[in-house]
Coordinates of N, CA and C in Angstrom, one line a residue:
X1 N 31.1 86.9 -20.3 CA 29.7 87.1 -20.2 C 29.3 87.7 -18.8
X2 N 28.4 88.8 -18.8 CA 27.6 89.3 -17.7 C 27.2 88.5 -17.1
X3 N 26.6 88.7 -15.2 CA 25.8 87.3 -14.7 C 24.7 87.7 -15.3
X4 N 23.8 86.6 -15.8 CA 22.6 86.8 -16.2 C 21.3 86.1 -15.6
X5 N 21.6 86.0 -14.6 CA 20.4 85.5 -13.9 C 19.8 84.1 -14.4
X6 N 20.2 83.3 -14.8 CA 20.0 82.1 -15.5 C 20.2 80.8 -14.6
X7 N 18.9 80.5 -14.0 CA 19.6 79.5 -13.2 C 19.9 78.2 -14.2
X8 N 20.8 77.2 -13.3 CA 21.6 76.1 -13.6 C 20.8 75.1 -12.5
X9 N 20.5 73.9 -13.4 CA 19.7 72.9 -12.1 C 21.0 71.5 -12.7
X10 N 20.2 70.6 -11.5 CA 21.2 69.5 -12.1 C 20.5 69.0 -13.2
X11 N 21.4 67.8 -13.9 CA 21.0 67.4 -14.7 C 21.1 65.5 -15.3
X12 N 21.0 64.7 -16.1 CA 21.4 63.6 -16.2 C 22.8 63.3 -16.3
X13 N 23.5 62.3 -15.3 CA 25.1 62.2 -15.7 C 25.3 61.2 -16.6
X14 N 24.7 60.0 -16.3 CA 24.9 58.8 -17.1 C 26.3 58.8 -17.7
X15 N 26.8 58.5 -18.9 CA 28.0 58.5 -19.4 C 28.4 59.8 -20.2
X16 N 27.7 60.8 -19.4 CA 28.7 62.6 -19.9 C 29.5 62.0 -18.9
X17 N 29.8 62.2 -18.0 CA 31.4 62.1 -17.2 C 32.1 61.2 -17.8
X18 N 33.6 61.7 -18.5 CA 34.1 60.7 -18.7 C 35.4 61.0 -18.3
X19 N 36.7 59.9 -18.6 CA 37.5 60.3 -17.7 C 38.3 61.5 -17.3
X20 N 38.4 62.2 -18.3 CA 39.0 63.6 -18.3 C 38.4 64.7 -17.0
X21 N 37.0 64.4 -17.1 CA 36.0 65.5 -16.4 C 35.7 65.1 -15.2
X22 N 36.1 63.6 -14.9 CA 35.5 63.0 -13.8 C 36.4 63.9 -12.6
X23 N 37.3 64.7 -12.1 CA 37.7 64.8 -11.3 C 36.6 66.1 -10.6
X24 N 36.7 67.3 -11.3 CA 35.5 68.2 -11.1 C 33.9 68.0 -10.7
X25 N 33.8 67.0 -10.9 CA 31.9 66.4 -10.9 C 32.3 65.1 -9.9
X26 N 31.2 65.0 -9.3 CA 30.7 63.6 -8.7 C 30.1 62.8 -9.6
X27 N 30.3 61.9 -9.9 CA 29.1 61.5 -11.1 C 28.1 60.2 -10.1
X28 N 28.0 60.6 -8.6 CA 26.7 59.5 -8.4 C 25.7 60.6 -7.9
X29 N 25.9 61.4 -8.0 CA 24.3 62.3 -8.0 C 23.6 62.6 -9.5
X30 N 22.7 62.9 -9.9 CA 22.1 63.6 -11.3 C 20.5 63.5 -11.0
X31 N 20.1 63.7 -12.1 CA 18.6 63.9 -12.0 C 18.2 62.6 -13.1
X32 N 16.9 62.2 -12.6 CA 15.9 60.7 -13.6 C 15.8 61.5 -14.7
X33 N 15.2 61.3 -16.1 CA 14.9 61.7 -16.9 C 13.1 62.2 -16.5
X34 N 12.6 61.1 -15.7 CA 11.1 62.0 -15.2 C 11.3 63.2 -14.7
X35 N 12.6 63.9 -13.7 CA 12.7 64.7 -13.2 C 12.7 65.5 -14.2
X36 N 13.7 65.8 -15.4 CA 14.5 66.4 -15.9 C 12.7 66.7 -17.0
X37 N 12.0 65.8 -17.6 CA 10.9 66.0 -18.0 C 10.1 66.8 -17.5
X38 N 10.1 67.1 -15.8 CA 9.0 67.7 -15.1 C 9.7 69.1 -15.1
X39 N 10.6 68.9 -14.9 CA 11.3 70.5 -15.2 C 11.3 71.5 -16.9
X40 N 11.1 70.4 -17.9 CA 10.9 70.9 -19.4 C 9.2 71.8 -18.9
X41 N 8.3 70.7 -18.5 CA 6.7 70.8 -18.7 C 6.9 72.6 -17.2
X42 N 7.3 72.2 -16.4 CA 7.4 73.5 -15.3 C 7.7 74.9 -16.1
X43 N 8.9 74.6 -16.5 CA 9.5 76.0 -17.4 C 8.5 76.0 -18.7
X44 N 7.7 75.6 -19.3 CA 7.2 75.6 -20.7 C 8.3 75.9 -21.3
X45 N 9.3 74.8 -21.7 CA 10.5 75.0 -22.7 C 9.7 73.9 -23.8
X46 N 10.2 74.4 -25.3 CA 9.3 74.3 -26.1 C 10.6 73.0 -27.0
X47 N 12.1 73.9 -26.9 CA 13.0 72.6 -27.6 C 14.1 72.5 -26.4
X48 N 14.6 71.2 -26.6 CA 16.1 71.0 -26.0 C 17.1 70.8 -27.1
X49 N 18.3 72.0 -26.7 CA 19.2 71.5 -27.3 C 20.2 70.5 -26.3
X50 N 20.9 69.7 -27.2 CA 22.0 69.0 -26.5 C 23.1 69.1 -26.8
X51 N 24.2 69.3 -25.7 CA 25.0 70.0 -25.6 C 26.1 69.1 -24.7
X52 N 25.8 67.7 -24.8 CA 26.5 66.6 -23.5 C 28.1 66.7 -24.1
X53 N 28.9 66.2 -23.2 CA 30.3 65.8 -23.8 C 30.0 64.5 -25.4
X54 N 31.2 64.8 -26.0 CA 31.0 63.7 -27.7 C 31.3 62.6 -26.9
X55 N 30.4 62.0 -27.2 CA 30.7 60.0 -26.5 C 29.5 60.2 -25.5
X56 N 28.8 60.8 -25.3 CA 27.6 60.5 -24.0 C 26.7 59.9 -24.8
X57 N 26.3 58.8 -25.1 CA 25.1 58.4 -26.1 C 24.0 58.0 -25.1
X58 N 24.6 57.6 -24.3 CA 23.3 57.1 -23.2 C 22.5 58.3 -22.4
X59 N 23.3 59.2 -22.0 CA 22.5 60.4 -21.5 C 22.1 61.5 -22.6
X60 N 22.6 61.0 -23.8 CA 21.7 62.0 -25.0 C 20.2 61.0 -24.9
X61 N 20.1 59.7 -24.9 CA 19.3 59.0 -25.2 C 18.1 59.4 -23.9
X62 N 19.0 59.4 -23.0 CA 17.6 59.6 -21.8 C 17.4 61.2 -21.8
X63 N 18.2 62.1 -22.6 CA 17.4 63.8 -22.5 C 16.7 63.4 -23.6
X64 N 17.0 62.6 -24.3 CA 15.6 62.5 -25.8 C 14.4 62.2 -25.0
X65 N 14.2 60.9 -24.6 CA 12.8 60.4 -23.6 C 12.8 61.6 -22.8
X66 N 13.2 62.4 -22.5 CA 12.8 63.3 -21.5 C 12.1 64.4 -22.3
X67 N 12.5 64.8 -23.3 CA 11.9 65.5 -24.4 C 10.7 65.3 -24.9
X68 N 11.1 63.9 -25.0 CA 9.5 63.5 -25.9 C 8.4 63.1 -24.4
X69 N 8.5 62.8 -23.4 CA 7.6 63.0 -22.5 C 7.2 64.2 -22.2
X70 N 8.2 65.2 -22.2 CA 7.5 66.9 -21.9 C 6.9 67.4 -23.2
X71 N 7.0 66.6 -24.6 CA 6.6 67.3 -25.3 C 7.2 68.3 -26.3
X72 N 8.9 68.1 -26.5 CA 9.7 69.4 -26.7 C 10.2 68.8 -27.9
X73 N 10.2 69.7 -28.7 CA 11.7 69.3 -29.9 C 12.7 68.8 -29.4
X74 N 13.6 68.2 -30.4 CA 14.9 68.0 -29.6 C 15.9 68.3 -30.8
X75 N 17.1 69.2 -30.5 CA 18.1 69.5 -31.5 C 19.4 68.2 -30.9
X76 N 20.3 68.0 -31.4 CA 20.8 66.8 -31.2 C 22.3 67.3 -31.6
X77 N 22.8 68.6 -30.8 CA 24.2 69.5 -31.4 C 25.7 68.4 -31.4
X78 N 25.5 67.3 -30.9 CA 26.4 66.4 -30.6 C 26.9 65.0 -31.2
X79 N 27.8 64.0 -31.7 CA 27.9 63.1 -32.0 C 27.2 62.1 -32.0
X80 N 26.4 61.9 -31.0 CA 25.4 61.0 -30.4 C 24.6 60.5 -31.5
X81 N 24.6 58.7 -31.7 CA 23.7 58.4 -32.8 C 22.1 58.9 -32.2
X82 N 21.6 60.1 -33.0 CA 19.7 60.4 -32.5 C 18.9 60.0 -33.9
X83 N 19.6 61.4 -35.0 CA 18.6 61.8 -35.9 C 19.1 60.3 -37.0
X84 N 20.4 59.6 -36.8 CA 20.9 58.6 -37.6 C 19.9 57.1 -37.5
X85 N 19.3 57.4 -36.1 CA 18.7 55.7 -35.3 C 17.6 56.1 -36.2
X86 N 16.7 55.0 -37.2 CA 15.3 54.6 -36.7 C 14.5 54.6 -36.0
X87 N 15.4 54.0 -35.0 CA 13.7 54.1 -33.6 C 14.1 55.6 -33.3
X88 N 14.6 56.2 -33.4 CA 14.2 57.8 -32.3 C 13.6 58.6 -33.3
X89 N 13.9 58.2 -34.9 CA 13.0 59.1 -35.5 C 11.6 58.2 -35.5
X90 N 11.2 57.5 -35.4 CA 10.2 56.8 -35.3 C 9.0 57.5 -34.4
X91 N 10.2 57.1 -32.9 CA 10.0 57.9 -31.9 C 9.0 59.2 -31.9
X92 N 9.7 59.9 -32.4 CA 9.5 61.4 -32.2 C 8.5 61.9 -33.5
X93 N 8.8 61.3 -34.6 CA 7.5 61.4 -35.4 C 6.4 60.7 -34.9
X94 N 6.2 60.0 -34.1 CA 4.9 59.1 -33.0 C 4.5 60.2 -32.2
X95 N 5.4 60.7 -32.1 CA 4.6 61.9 -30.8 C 4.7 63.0 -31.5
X96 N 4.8 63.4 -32.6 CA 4.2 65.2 -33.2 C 5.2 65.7 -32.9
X97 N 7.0 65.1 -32.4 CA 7.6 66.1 -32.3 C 9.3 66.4 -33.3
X98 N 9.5 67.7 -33.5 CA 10.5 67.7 -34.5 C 11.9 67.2 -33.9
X99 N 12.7 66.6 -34.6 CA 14.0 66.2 -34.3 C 14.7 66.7 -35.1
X100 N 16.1 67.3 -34.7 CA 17.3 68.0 -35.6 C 18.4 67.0 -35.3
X101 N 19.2 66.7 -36.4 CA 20.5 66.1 -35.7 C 21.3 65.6 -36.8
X102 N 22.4 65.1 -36.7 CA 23.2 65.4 -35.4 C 24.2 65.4 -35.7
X103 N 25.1 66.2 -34.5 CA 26.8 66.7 -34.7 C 26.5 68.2 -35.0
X104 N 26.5 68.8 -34.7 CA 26.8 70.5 -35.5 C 27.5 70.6 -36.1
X105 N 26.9 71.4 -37.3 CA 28.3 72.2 -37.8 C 28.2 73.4 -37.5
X106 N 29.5 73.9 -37.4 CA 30.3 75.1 -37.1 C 30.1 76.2 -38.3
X107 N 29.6 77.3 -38.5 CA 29.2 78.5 -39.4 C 30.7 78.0 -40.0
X108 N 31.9 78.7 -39.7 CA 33.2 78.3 -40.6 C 34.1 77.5 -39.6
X109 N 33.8 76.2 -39.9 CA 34.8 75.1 -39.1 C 35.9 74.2 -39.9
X110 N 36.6 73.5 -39.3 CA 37.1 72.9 -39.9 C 36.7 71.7 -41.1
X111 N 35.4 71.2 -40.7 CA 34.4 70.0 -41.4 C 34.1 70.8 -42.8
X112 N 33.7 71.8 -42.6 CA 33.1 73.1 -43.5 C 34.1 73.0 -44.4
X113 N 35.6 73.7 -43.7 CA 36.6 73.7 -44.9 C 36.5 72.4 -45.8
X114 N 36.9 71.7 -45.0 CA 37.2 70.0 -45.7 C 36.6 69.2 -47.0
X115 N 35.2 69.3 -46.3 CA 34.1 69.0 -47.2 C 34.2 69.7 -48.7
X116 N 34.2 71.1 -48.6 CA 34.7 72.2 -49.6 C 35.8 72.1 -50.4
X117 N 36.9 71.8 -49.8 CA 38.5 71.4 -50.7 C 38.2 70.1 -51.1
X118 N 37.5 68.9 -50.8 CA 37.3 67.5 -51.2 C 36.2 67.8 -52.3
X119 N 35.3 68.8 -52.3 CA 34.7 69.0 -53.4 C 34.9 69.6 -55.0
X120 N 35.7 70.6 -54.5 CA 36.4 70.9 -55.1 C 37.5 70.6 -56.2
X121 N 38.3 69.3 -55.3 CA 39.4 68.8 -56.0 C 38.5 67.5 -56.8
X122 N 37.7 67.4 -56.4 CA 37.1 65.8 -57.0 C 36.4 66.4 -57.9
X123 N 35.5 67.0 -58.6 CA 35.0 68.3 -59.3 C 36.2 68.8 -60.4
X124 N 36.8 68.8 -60.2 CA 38.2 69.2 -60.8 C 39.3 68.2 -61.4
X125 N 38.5 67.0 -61.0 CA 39.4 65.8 -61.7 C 39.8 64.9 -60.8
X126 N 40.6 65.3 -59.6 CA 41.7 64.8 -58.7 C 40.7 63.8 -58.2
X127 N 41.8 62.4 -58.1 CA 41.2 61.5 -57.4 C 42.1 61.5 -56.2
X128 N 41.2 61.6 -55.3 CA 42.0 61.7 -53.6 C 42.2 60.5 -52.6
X129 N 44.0 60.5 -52.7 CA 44.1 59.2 -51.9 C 44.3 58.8 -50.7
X130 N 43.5 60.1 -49.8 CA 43.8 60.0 -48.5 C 44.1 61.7 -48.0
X131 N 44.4 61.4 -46.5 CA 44.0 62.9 -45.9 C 44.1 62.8 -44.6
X132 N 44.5 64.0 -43.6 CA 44.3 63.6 -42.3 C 43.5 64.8 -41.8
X133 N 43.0 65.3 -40.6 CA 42.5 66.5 -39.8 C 43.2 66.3 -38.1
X134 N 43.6 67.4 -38.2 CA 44.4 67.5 -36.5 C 43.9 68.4 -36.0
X135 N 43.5 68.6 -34.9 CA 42.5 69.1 -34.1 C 43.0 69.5 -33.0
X136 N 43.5 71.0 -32.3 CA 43.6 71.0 -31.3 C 43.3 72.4 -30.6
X137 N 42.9 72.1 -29.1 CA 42.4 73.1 -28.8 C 42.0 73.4 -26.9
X138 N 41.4 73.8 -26.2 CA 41.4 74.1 -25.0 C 40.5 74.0 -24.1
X139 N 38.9 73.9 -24.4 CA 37.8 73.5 -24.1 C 37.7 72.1 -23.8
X140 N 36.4 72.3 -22.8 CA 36.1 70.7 -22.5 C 36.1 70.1 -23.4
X141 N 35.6 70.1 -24.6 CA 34.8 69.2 -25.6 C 36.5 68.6 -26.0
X142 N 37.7 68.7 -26.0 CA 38.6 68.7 -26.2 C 39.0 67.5 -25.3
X143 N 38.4 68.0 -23.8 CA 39.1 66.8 -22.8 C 38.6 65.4 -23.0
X144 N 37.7 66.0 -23.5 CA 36.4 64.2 -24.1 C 37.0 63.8 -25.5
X145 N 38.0 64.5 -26.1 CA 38.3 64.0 -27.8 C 39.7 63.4 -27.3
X146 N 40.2 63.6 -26.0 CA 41.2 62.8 -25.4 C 41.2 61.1 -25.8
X147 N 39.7 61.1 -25.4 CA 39.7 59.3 -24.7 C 39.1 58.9 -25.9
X148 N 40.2 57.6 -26.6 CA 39.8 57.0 -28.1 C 38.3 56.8 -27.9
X149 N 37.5 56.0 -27.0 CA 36.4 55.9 -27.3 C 35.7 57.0 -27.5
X150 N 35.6 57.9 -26.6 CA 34.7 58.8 -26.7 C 34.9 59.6 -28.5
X151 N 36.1 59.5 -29.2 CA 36.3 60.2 -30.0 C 36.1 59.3 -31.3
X152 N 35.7 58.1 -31.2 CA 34.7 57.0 -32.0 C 33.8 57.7 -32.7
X153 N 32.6 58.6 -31.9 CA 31.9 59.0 -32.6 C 31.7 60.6 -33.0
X154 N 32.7 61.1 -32.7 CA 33.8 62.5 -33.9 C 33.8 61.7 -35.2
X155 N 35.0 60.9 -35.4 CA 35.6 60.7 -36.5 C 34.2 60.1 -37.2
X156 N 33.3 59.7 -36.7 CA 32.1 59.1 -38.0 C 31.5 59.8 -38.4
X157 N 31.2 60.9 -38.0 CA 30.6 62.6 -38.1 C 31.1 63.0 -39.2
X158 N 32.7 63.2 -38.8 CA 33.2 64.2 -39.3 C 33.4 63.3 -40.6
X159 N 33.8 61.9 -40.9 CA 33.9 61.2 -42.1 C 32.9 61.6 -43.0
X160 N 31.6 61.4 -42.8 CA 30.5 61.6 -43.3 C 30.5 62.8 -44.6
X161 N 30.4 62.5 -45.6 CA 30.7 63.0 -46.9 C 32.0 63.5 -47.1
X162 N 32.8 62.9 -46.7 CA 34.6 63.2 -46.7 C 34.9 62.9 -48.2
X163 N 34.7 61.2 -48.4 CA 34.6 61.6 -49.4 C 36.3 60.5 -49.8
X164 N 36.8 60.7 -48.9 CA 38.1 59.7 -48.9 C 38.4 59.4 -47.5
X165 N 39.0 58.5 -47.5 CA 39.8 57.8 -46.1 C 40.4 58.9 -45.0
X166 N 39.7 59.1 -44.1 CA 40.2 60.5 -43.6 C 40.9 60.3 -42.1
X167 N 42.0 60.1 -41.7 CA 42.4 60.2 -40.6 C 42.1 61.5 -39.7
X168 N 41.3 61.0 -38.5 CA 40.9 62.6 -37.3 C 41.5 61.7 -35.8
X169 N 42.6 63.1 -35.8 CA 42.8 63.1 -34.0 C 42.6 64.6 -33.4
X170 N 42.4 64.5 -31.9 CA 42.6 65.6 -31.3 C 43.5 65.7 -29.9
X171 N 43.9 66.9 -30.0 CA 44.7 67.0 -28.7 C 44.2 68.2 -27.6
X172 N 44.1 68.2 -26.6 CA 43.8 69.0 -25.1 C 44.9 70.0 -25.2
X173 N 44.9 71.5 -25.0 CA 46.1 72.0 -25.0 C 45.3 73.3 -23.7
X174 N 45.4 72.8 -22.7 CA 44.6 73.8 -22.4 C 45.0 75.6 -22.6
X175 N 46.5 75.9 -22.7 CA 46.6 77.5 -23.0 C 45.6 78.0 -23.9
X176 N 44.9 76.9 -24.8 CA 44.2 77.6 -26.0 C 42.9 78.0 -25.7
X177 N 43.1 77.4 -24.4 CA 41.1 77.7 -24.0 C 40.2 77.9 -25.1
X178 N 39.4 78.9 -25.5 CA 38.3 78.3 -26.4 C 38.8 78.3 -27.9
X179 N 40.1 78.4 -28.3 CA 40.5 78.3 -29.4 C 40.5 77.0 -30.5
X180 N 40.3 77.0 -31.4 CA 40.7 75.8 -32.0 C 41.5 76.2 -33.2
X181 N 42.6 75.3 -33.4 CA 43.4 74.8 -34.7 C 42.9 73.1 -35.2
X182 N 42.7 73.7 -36.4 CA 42.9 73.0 -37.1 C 44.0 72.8 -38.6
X183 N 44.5 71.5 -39.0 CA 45.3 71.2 -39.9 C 45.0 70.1 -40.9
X184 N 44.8 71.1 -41.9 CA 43.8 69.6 -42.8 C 45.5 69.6 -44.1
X185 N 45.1 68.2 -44.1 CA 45.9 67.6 -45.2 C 45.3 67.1 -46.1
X186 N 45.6 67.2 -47.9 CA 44.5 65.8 -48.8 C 46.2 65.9 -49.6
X187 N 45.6 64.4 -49.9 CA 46.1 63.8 -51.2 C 45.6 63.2 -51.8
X188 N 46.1 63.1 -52.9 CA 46.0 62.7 -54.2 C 46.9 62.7 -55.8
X189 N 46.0 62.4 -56.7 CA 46.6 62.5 -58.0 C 46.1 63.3 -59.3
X190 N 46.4 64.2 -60.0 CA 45.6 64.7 -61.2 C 45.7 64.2 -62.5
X191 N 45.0 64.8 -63.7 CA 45.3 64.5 -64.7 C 46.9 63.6 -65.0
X192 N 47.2 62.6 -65.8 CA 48.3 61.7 -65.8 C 48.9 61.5 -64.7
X193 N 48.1 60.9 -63.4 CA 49.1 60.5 -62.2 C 49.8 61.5 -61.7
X194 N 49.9 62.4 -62.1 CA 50.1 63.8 -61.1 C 50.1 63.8 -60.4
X195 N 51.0 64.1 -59.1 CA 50.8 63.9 -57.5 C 50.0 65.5 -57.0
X196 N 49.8 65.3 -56.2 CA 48.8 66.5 -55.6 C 48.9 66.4 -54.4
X197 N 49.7 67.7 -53.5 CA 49.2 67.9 -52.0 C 48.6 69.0 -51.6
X198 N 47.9 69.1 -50.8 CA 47.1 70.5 -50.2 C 47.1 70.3 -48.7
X199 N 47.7 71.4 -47.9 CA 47.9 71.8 -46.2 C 46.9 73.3 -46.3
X200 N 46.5 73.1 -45.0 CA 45.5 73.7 -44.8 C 45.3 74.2 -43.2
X201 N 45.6 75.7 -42.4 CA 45.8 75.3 -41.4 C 44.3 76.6 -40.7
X202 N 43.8 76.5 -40.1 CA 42.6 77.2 -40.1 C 42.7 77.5 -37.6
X203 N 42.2 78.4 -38.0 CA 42.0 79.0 -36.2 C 40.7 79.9 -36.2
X204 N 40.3 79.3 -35.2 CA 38.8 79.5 -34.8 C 38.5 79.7 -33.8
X205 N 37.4 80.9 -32.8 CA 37.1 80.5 -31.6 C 36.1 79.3 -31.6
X206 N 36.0 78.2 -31.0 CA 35.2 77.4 -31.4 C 33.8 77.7 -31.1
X207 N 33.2 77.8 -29.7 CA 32.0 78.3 -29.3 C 31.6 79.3 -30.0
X208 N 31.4 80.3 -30.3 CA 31.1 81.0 -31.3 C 30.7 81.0 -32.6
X209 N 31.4 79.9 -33.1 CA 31.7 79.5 -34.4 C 30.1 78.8 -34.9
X210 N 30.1 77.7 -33.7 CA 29.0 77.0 -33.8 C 27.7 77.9 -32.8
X211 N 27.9 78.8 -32.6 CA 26.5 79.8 -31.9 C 25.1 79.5 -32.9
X212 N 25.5 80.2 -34.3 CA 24.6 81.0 -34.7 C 24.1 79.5 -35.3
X213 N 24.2 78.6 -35.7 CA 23.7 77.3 -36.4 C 23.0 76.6 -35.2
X214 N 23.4 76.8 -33.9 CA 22.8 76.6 -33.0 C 21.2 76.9 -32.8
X215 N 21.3 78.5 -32.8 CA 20.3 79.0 -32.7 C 19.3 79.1 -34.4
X216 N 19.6 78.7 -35.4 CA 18.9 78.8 -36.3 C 18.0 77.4 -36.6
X217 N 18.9 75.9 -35.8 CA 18.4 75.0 -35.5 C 17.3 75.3 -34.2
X218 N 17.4 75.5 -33.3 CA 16.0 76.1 -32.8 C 15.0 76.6 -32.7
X219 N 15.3 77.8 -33.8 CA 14.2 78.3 -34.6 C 13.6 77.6 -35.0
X220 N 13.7 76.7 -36.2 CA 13.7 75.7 -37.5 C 12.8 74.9 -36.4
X221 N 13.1 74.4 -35.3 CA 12.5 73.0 -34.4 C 11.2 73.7 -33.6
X222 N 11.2 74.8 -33.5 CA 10.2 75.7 -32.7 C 9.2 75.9 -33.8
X223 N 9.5 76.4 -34.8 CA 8.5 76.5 -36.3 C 7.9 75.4 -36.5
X224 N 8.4 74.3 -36.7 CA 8.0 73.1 -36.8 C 6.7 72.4 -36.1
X225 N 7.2 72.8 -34.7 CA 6.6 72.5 -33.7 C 4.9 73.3 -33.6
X226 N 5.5 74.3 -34.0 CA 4.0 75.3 -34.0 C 3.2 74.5 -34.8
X227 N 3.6 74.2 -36.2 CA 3.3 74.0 -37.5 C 2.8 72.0 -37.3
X228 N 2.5 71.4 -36.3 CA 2.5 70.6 -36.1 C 3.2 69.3 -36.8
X229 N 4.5 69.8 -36.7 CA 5.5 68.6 -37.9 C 6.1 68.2 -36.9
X230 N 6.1 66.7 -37.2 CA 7.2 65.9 -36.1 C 7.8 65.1 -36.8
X231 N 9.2 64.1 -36.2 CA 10.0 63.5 -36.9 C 11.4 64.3 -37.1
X232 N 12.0 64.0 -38.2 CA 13.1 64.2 -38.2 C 12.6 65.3 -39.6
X233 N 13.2 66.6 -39.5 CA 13.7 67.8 -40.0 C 14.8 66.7 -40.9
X234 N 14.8 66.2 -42.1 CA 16.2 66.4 -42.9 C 16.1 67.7 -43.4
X235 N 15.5 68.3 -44.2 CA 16.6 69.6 -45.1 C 17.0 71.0 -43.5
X236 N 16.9 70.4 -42.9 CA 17.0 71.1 -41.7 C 18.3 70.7 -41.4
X237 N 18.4 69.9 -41.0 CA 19.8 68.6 -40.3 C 20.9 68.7 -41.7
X238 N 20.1 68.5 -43.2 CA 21.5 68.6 -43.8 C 22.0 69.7 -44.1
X239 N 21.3 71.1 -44.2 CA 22.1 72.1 -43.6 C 22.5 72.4 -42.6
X240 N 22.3 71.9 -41.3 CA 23.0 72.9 -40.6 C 24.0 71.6 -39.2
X241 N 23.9 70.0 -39.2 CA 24.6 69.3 -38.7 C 25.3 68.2 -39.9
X242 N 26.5 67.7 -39.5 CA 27.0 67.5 -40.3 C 27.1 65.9 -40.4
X243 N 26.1 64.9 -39.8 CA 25.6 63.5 -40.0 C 24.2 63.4 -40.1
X244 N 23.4 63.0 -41.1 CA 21.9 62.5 -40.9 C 21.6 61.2 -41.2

């Protein structure tokens, strides 16, 4: 990318730093959520998307209040329980403002494939007795899929209409930088106990992948917003993230 003039301010750390990232960052400086609020209302930004490391639930939670004090949509691109909680849709339907969420999906990702071949085969007869997804790749979002906890709330995401018992790991490889592989595996059985296997190996740039669902979920939350609708966006959320 060209420089594009785009300043970078600080922002909330709370639990984005986690151990992988902590060496690059300080994590005792950041900004209040009042601050980070007074900077939404300064710029007239209309939505936030979020974009924290997978496993930040506490500093998605304080850019939500920071949202709904400035007034802004909020898209929720990350694992973080938002659009899943009660109180935050509660929340944000109280104040007139749209909520999207949560987890992204990827235009053609691995979740995408999965969901698709598990539909498919179950549609078709096959009862599926299991399955795994291996995940690896070169990006930050990778160094945070390191640490089991943070990767707690990946695998509930990605479960989410699976559909069978789905084992998810990931591995840091950094040569791959923004690349991702993925390796999906299902089993099962067909007509008369039939054994059934399906491998599946998929490569993606990942950033990219998830751009354009990015930007059509901000649309969608801007529309909204004009349109005085608040709360939680479902047919919004269930096309285009992949937990509601």
């Amino acid at each position: 990318m060209p420089h594009l003039g785009v300043p970078v301010t600080e922002g909330i750390l709370a639990d984005g730093v986690g151990p992988g990232s902590a060496g690059p960052i300080d994590p005792r400086g950041g900004a209040t959520p009042g601050e980070v609020a007074g900077h939404l209302r300064r710029t007239g930004s209309h939505v936030v998307l979020n974009f924290l490391p997978t496993g930040a639930q506490r500093a998605t939670e304080l850019y939500a209040a920071a949202a709904v004090e400035a007034g802004c949509a909020f898209v929720n691109c990350m694992p973080a329980v938002l659009a899943r909680s009660p109180e935050w849709r509660a929340r944000f339907a109280a104040a007139g403002l749209p909520l999207v969420g949560d987890d992204l999906k990827s235009s053609f990702g691995a979740t995408l494939v999965h969901r698709a071949l598990v539909e498919a085969l179950t549609a078709s007869g096959v009862h599926l007795t299991g399955g795994h997804q291996l995940l690896a790749g070169g990006n930050m979002d990778f160094v945070n899929l390191e640490d089991p906890e943070r990767m707690k709330s990946k695998k509930a995401t990605k479960s989410t209409g699976a559909g069978t018992s789905t084992h998810v790991s990931a591995q840091y490889l950094p040569f791959m930088d923004d690349r991702k592989v993925a390796y999906i595996r299902l089993d099962g059985v067909g007509f008369g106990a039939s054994p059934l296997e399906l491998e599946l190996r998929l490569v993606v740039e990942d950033s990219p992948s998830a751009a354009g669902h990015a930007l059509d979920a901000a649309r969608h939350a801007r529309a909204a917003l004009d349109q005085g609708v608040g709360g939680l966006l479902e047919e919004v959320s269930l096309a285009l993230m992949k937990a509601v």
